[in-house]
mmCIF file of C-alpha atoms in Angstrom:
data_model
loop_
_atom_site.group_PDB
_atom_site.id
_atom_site.type_symbol
_atom_site.label_atom_id
_atom_site.label_comp_id
_atom_site.label_asym_id
_atom_site.label_seq_id
_atom_site.Cartn_x
_atom_site.Cartn_y
_atom_site.Cartn_z
ATOM 1 C CA UNK A 291 84.867 134.874 95.848
ATOM 2 C CA UNK A 292 88.706 134.191 95.970
ATOM 3 C CA UNK A 293 89.932 131.555 98.292
ATOM 4 C CA UNK A 294 92.940 134.070 99.561
ATOM 5 C CA UNK A 295 91.120 135.600 102.284
ATOM 6 C CA UNK A 296 89.657 132.331 103.815
ATOM 7 C CA UNK A 297 92.934 130.977 103.597
ATOM 8 C CA UNK A 298 94.636 133.754 105.313
ATOM 9 C CA UNK A 299 91.845 134.052 108.196
ATOM 10 C CA UNK A 300 92.273 130.170 108.598
ATOM 11 C CA UNK A 301 95.772 130.354 108.749
ATOM 12 C CA UNK A 302 95.698 133.109 111.137
ATOM 13 C CA UNK A 303 93.227 131.452 113.546
ATOM 14 C CA UNK A 304 95.202 128.250 113.850
ATOM 15 C CA UNK A 305 98.307 130.244 114.689
ATOM 16 C CA UNK A 306 96.373 131.871 117.530
ATOM 17 C CA UNK A 307 94.527 128.972 118.856
ATOM 18 C CA UNK A 308 98.050 126.978 118.713
ATOM 19 C CA UNK A 309 99.536 130.082 120.594
ATOM 20 C CA UNK A 310 97.038 130.168 122.838
ATOM 21 C CA UNK A 311 97.163 126.356 123.952
ATOM 22 C CA UNK A 312 101.001 126.524 124.039
ATOM 23 C CA UNK A 313 100.978 129.255 126.435
ATOM 24 C CA UNK A 314 98.453 127.977 128.684
ATOM 25 C CA UNK A 315 100.682 124.514 128.719
ATOM 26 C CA UNK A 316 103.877 126.368 129.280
ATOM 27 C CA UNK A 317 102.203 127.713 132.551
ATOM 28 C CA UNK A 318 101.212 124.216 133.439
ATOM 29 C CA UNK A 319 97.506 125.422 132.817
ATOM 30 C CA UNK A 320 94.722 123.503 130.917
ATOM 31 C CA UNK A 321 93.422 125.791 128.179
ATOM 32 C CA UNK A 322 89.461 126.653 128.380
ATOM 33 C CA UNK A 323 88.183 124.341 125.737
ATOM 34 C CA UNK A 324 85.102 126.711 124.972
ATOM 35 C CA UNK A 325 87.572 129.054 123.952
ATOM 36 C CA UNK A 326 90.082 126.877 122.161
ATOM 37 C CA UNK A 327 87.256 125.000 120.316
ATOM 38 C CA UNK A 328 85.494 128.398 119.330
ATOM 39 C CA UNK A 329 89.067 129.400 117.755
ATOM 40 C CA UNK A 330 89.096 126.293 115.964
ATOM 41 C CA UNK A 331 85.582 126.006 114.735
ATOM 42 C CA UNK A 332 86.025 129.229 113.279
ATOM 43 C CA UNK A 333 89.111 128.568 111.397
ATOM 44 C CA UNK A 334 87.929 125.391 110.180
ATOM 45 C CA UNK A 335 84.802 127.223 108.611
ATOM 46 C CA UNK A 336 87.435 129.347 106.591
ATOM 47 C CA UNK A 337 89.527 126.569 105.745
ATOM 48 C CA UNK A 338 86.747 124.838 104.621
ATOM 49 C CA UNK A 339 85.661 127.638 102.411
ATOM 50 C CA UNK A 340 88.779 127.919 101.068
ATOM 51 C CA UNK A 341 89.070 124.225 100.277
ATOM 52 C CA UNK A 342 85.847 123.990 98.650
ATOM 53 C CA UNK A 343 86.696 127.041 96.138
ATOM 54 C CA UNK A 344 89.993 125.141 95.525
ATOM 55 C CA UNK A 345 88.423 121.953 95.152
ATOM 56 C CA UNK A 346 85.868 123.147 92.760
ATOM 57 C CA UNK A 347 88.651 125.571 90.352
ATOM 58 C CA UNK A 348 87.860 123.512 87.525
ATOM 59 C CA UNK A 349 84.880 121.160 86.719
ATOM 60 C CA UNK A 350 85.501 118.082 88.796
ATOM 61 C CA UNK A 351 87.705 117.873 92.245
ATOM 62 C CA UNK A 352 91.070 119.960 91.895
ATOM 63 C CA UNK A 353 92.538 116.891 94.233
ATOM 64 C CA UNK A 354 96.102 117.942 93.439
ATOM 65 C CA UNK A 355 99.013 117.304 96.115
ATOM 66 C CA UNK A 356 98.772 120.443 98.229
ATOM 67 C CA UNK A 357 94.693 120.215 98.385
ATOM 68 C CA UNK A 358 94.887 116.878 99.306
ATOM 69 C CA UNK A 359 97.272 117.700 102.069
ATOM 70 C CA UNK A 360 95.049 120.499 103.444
ATOM 71 C CA UNK A 361 91.822 118.585 103.101
ATOM 72 C CA UNK A 362 93.625 115.689 105.114
ATOM 73 C CA UNK A 363 94.630 118.137 107.746
ATOM 74 C CA UNK A 364 91.165 119.517 107.569
ATOM 75 C CA UNK A 365 89.709 116.069 108.094
ATOM 76 C CA UNK A 366 92.064 115.406 111.051
ATOM 77 C CA UNK A 367 91.416 118.503 113.096
ATOM 78 C CA UNK A 368 87.661 117.873 112.771
ATOM 79 C CA UNK A 369 88.092 114.435 114.017
ATOM 80 C CA UNK A 370 90.272 115.353 116.946
ATOM 81 C CA UNK A 371 87.922 118.299 117.906
ATOM 82 C CA UNK A 372 84.987 115.704 117.711
ATOM 83 C CA UNK A 373 87.040 113.169 119.829
ATOM 84 C CA UNK A 374 87.678 116.143 122.619
ATOM 85 C CA UNK A 375 84.098 115.796 123.229
ATOM 86 C CA UNK A 376 84.361 112.497 124.760
ATOM 87 C CA UNK A 377 88.018 111.712 125.284
ATOM 88 C CA UNK A 378 90.916 113.512 126.588
ATOM 89 C CA UNK A 379 92.868 114.263 123.251
ATOM 90 C CA UNK A 380 93.018 118.041 123.524
ATOM 91 C CA UNK A 381 96.695 118.046 123.246
ATOM 92 C CA UNK A 382 96.706 116.442 119.933
ATOM 93 C CA UNK A 383 96.024 119.645 118.830
ATOM 94 C CA UNK A 384 98.867 121.486 119.275
ATOM 95 C CA UNK A 385 100.398 119.422 116.866
ATOM 96 C CA UNK A 386 97.728 119.588 114.064
ATOM 97 C CA UNK A 387 96.761 123.277 114.327
ATOM 98 C CA UNK A 388 100.213 123.950 113.240
ATOM 99 C CA UNK A 389 99.613 121.350 110.400
ATOM 100 C CA UNK A 390 96.514 123.051 109.414
ATOM 101 C CA UNK A 391 98.234 126.148 109.195
ATOM 102 C CA UNK A 392 100.744 125.099 106.963
ATOM 103 C CA UNK A 393 98.592 123.053 104.666
ATOM 104 C CA UNK A 394 96.178 125.835 103.631
ATOM 105 C CA UNK A 395 98.878 128.152 103.108
ATOM 106 C CA UNK A 396 100.850 125.935 100.670
ATOM 107 C CA UNK A 397 97.334 125.136 98.832
ATOM 108 C CA UNK A 398 97.027 128.687 98.694
ATOM 109 C CA UNK A 399 100.648 129.866 97.570
ATOM 110 C CA UNK A 400 102.375 127.310 96.314
ATOM 111 C CA UNK A 401 101.328 126.064 92.438
ATOM 112 C CA UNK A 402 100.062 122.695 92.106
ATOM 113 C CA UNK A 403 101.634 119.980 89.967
ATOM 114 C CA UNK A 404 99.774 118.485 86.842
ATOM 115 C CA UNK A 405 96.658 116.915 88.050
ATOM 116 C CA UNK A 406 93.558 115.530 86.061
ATOM 117 C CA UNK A 407 90.472 116.577 88.067
ATOM 118 C CA UNK A 408 88.891 113.652 89.962
ATOM 119 C CA UNK A 409 85.363 112.355 88.334
ATOM 120 C CA UNK A 410 82.799 113.636 90.915
ATOM 121 C CA UNK A 411 80.554 109.946 90.402
ATOM 122 C CA UNK A 412 79.004 109.248 93.884
ATOM 123 C CA UNK A 413 80.888 105.982 94.330
ATOM 124 C CA UNK A 414 84.122 107.917 93.607
ATOM 125 C CA UNK A 415 83.279 110.443 96.197
ATOM 126 C CA UNK A 416 82.224 107.636 98.670
ATOM 127 C CA UNK A 417 85.798 106.208 97.921
ATOM 128 C CA UNK A 418 87.262 109.374 98.491
ATOM 129 C CA UNK A 419 85.743 110.135 101.795
ATOM 130 C CA UNK A 420 86.205 107.035 103.160
ATOM 131 C CA UNK A 421 89.994 107.198 102.226
ATOM 132 C CA UNK A 422 90.547 110.737 103.657
ATOM 133 C CA UNK A 423 88.776 109.549 106.901
ATOM 134 C CA UNK A 424 91.091 106.631 107.411
ATOM 135 C CA UNK A 425 94.175 108.785 106.777
ATOM 136 C CA UNK A 426 92.567 111.164 109.075
ATOM 137 C CA UNK A 427 92.106 108.733 112.044
ATOM 138 C CA UNK A 428 95.588 106.855 111.339
ATOM 139 C CA UNK A 429 97.140 110.418 111.249
ATOM 140 C CA UNK A 430 95.715 111.032 114.712
ATOM 141 C CA UNK A 431 96.984 107.448 115.868
ATOM 142 C CA UNK A 432 100.482 107.768 114.759
ATOM 143 C CA UNK A 433 100.728 111.109 116.622
ATOM 144 C CA UNK A 434 99.333 109.666 119.693
ATOM 145 C CA UNK A 435 101.973 106.730 119.475
ATOM 146 C CA UNK A 436 104.718 109.840 119.464
ATOM 147 C CA UNK A 437 103.052 111.472 122.344
ATOM 148 C CA UNK A 438 103.115 107.949 124.172
ATOM 149 C CA UNK A 439 106.556 107.382 123.493
ATOM 150 C CA UNK A 440 107.587 110.963 124.624
ATOM 151 C CA UNK A 441 105.365 110.443 127.786
ATOM 152 C CA UNK A 442 106.921 106.872 128.194
ATOM 153 C CA UNK A 443 110.602 108.049 127.790
ATOM 154 C CA UNK A 444 110.038 111.096 130.350
ATOM 155 C CA UNK A 445 108.539 109.382 133.175
ATOM 156 C CA UNK A 446 111.175 106.699 133.060
ATOM 157 C CA UNK A 447 113.562 109.419 133.367
ATOM 158 C CA UNK A 448 111.487 111.053 135.893
ATOM 159 C CA UNK A 449 111.774 114.485 134.505
ATOM 160 C CA UNK A 450 108.026 115.160 132.858
ATOM 161 C CA UNK A 451 107.538 118.430 131.158
ATOM 162 C CA UNK A 452 104.656 120.641 131.604
ATOM 163 C CA UNK A 453 103.102 119.535 128.361
ATOM 164 C CA UNK A 454 103.273 115.739 129.430
ATOM 165 C CA UNK A 455 101.972 116.361 133.096
ATOM 166 C CA UNK A 456 98.718 117.348 131.403
ATOM 167 C CA UNK A 457 98.752 114.109 129.524
ATOM 168 C CA UNK A 458 96.075 111.422 130.930
ATOM 169 C CA UNK A 459 97.781 108.040 132.299
ATOM 170 C CA UNK A 460 100.054 105.943 130.108
ATOM 171 C CA UNK A 461 97.076 103.182 130.127
ATOM 172 C CA UNK A 462 94.495 105.638 128.987
ATOM 173 C CA UNK A 463 97.120 107.043 126.291
ATOM 174 C CA UNK A 464 97.413 103.614 124.956
ATOM 175 C CA UNK A 465 93.785 102.450 125.021
ATOM 176 C CA UNK A 466 93.419 105.713 122.832
ATOM 177 C CA UNK A 467 96.087 105.034 120.502
ATOM 178 C CA UNK A 468 94.590 101.419 119.607
ATOM 179 C CA UNK A 469 90.995 103.109 119.468
ATOM 180 C CA UNK A 470 92.383 105.501 116.966
ATOM 181 C CA UNK A 471 93.990 102.247 115.323
ATOM 182 C CA UNK A 472 90.751 100.220 114.975
ATOM 183 C CA UNK A 473 88.667 102.645 113.761
ATOM 184 C CA UNK A 474 91.317 103.895 111.032
ATOM 185 C CA UNK A 475 91.642 100.092 110.083
ATOM 186 C CA UNK A 476 88.043 99.543 109.543
ATOM 187 C CA UNK A 477 87.658 102.819 107.418
ATOM 188 C CA UNK A 478 90.776 102.044 105.630
ATOM 189 C CA UNK A 479 89.089 98.213 104.816
ATOM 190 C CA UNK A 480 86.049 100.129 103.566
ATOM 191 C CA UNK A 481 88.144 102.501 101.616
ATOM 192 C CA UNK A 482 89.811 99.506 99.903
ATOM 193 C CA UNK A 483 86.516 97.894 99.437
ATOM 194 C CA UNK A 484 84.788 100.774 97.940
ATOM 195 C CA UNK A 485 87.759 101.169 95.751
ATOM 196 C CA UNK A 486 87.438 97.540 94.137
ATOM 197 C CA UNK A 487 83.690 98.517 93.461
ATOM 198 C CA UNK A 488 83.785 101.847 92.202
ATOM 199 C CA UNK A 489 87.230 102.617 90.582
ATOM 200 C CA UNK A 490 87.539 101.280 87.131
ATOM 201 C CA UNK A 491 90.890 99.607 87.367
ATOM 202 C CA UNK A 492 92.732 99.923 90.721
ATOM 203 C CA UNK A 493 95.916 98.291 89.082
ATOM 204 C CA UNK A 494 95.939 100.869 85.983
ATOM 205 C CA UNK A 495 99.606 102.433 85.701
ATOM 206 C CA UNK A 496 98.881 105.625 87.749
ATOM 207 C CA UNK A 497 97.126 103.780 90.419
ATOM 208 C CA UNK A 498 99.074 100.325 90.988
ATOM 209 C CA UNK A 499 101.579 101.417 93.148
ATOM 210 C CA UNK A 500 99.181 103.326 95.440
ATOM 211 C CA UNK A 501 96.912 100.195 95.460
ATOM 212 C CA UNK A 502 99.747 97.769 96.265
ATOM 213 C CA UNK A 503 101.225 100.100 99.223
ATOM 214 C CA UNK A 504 97.718 100.651 100.699
ATOM 215 C CA UNK A 505 97.151 97.003 100.842
ATOM 216 C CA UNK A 506 100.640 96.276 102.423
ATOM 217 C CA UNK A 507 99.667 99.165 105.019
ATOM 218 C CA UNK A 508 96.370 97.360 105.709
ATOM 219 C CA UNK A 509 98.379 94.314 106.333
ATOM 220 C CA UNK A 510 100.591 95.785 108.944
ATOM 221 C CA UNK A 511 97.708 97.207 110.506
ATOM 222 C CA UNK A 512 96.047 94.170 111.047
ATOM 223 C CA UNK A 513 98.862 92.297 112.335
ATOM 224 C CA UNK A 514 99.540 95.112 114.721
ATOM 225 C CA UNK A 515 95.728 94.847 115.768
ATOM 226 C CA UNK A 516 95.896 90.657 115.952
ATOM 227 C CA UNK A 517 99.241 91.232 118.152
ATOM 228 C CA UNK A 518 97.621 93.336 120.539
ATOM 229 C CA UNK A 519 94.515 91.062 120.759
ATOM 230 C CA UNK A 520 96.007 87.766 120.960
ATOM 231 C CA UNK A 521 99.590 88.261 122.254
ATOM 232 C CA UNK A 522 99.332 91.691 124.383
ATOM 233 C CA UNK A 523 101.468 93.727 122.122
ATOM 234 C CA UNK A 524 102.131 97.583 123.563
ATOM 235 C CA UNK A 525 104.723 99.974 124.169
ATOM 236 C CA UNK A 526 107.618 100.190 121.846
ATOM 237 C CA UNK A 527 106.391 97.309 119.701
ATOM 238 C CA UNK A 528 103.025 98.768 118.955
ATOM 239 C CA UNK A 529 104.530 102.270 118.076
ATOM 240 C CA UNK A 530 107.124 101.032 115.633
ATOM 241 C CA UNK A 531 104.406 98.977 113.780
ATOM 242 C CA UNK A 532 102.269 102.134 113.883
ATOM 243 C CA UNK A 533 104.780 104.215 112.523
ATOM 244 C CA UNK A 534 105.482 101.389 109.700
ATOM 245 C CA UNK A 535 102.056 101.219 108.668
ATOM 246 C CA UNK A 536 101.442 104.917 108.612
ATOM 247 C CA UNK A 537 104.952 105.139 106.522
ATOM 248 C CA UNK A 538 103.356 102.909 104.006
ATOM 249 C CA UNK A 539 100.193 104.638 103.883
ATOM 250 C CA UNK A 540 101.459 107.915 103.187
ATOM 251 C CA UNK A 541 103.782 106.958 100.486
ATOM 252 C CA UNK A 542 101.047 105.312 98.773
ATOM 253 C CA UNK A 543 99.027 108.281 98.833
ATOM 254 C CA UNK A 544 101.305 111.529 98.995
ATOM 255 C CA UNK A 545 104.423 109.445 97.650
ATOM 256 C CA UNK A 546 102.693 108.841 94.397
ATOM 257 C CA UNK A 547 101.135 112.224 93.878
ATOM 258 C CA UNK A 548 104.574 113.794 94.735
ATOM 259 C CA UNK A 549 105.979 111.696 91.726
ATOM 260 C CA UNK A 550 103.408 111.854 89.297
ATOM 261 C CA UNK A 551 102.842 115.566 89.794
ATOM 262 C CA UNK A 552 106.106 117.357 90.385
ATOM 263 C CA UNK A 553 108.577 114.742 88.590
ATOM 264 C CA UNK A 554 106.657 112.631 85.707
ATOM 265 C CA UNK A 555 104.108 115.635 85.302
ATOM 266 C CA UNK A 556 101.594 113.215 84.459
#
């Protein structure tokens, strides 16, 4: 089976779920979570089928720039949907569903750069899984921080929009942000440890910048969490540190892939 059909089906369902949720929020109504979840689950099924075929297009994992983007978007949506079962983060789907739609289409239609297949040894797969889950949780954290910033700004200026009116209180939003940060930082720590254990040489030429920037990102998130615990950091300071750590992490992964695959062609 060709990945085109599941890719198009996933994109259409993501777009439909986004439209449904957006229209409900525009009317200041909460979307029916059962219907929204059904649309997202079916979209994830097709997205997963498309990803599986694209990742296994050759021996080993074809984890090029667009496939990696699609895989991380997939993991972010899965994590957000699971989180919705326990905590009020369904508004994040309004951001992540269009991201899923875009990345599944890019992975299908844009040519990939040069990328050697990734070894499918169990240790390497554990490292990849931990890395992608950490990226997913920290992506949720950064968008949560941006929503927190928007909510704080609108409440201070006393003109909250329909979307903001559906948000939990500021204190709850901030607690959710640090919950995502703690979980993401722990998984990032495990990812770095698994890299040391299973990757033959983390400081090889094609991995050195990724490793160094990931370690810098780890330090930034560690300082932020320490500052929260010891100094009570919150608000704009917490948001700035979150964004700084996220930028380093994304530059480590996607920046290196972009340069290697589309500029250096190695």
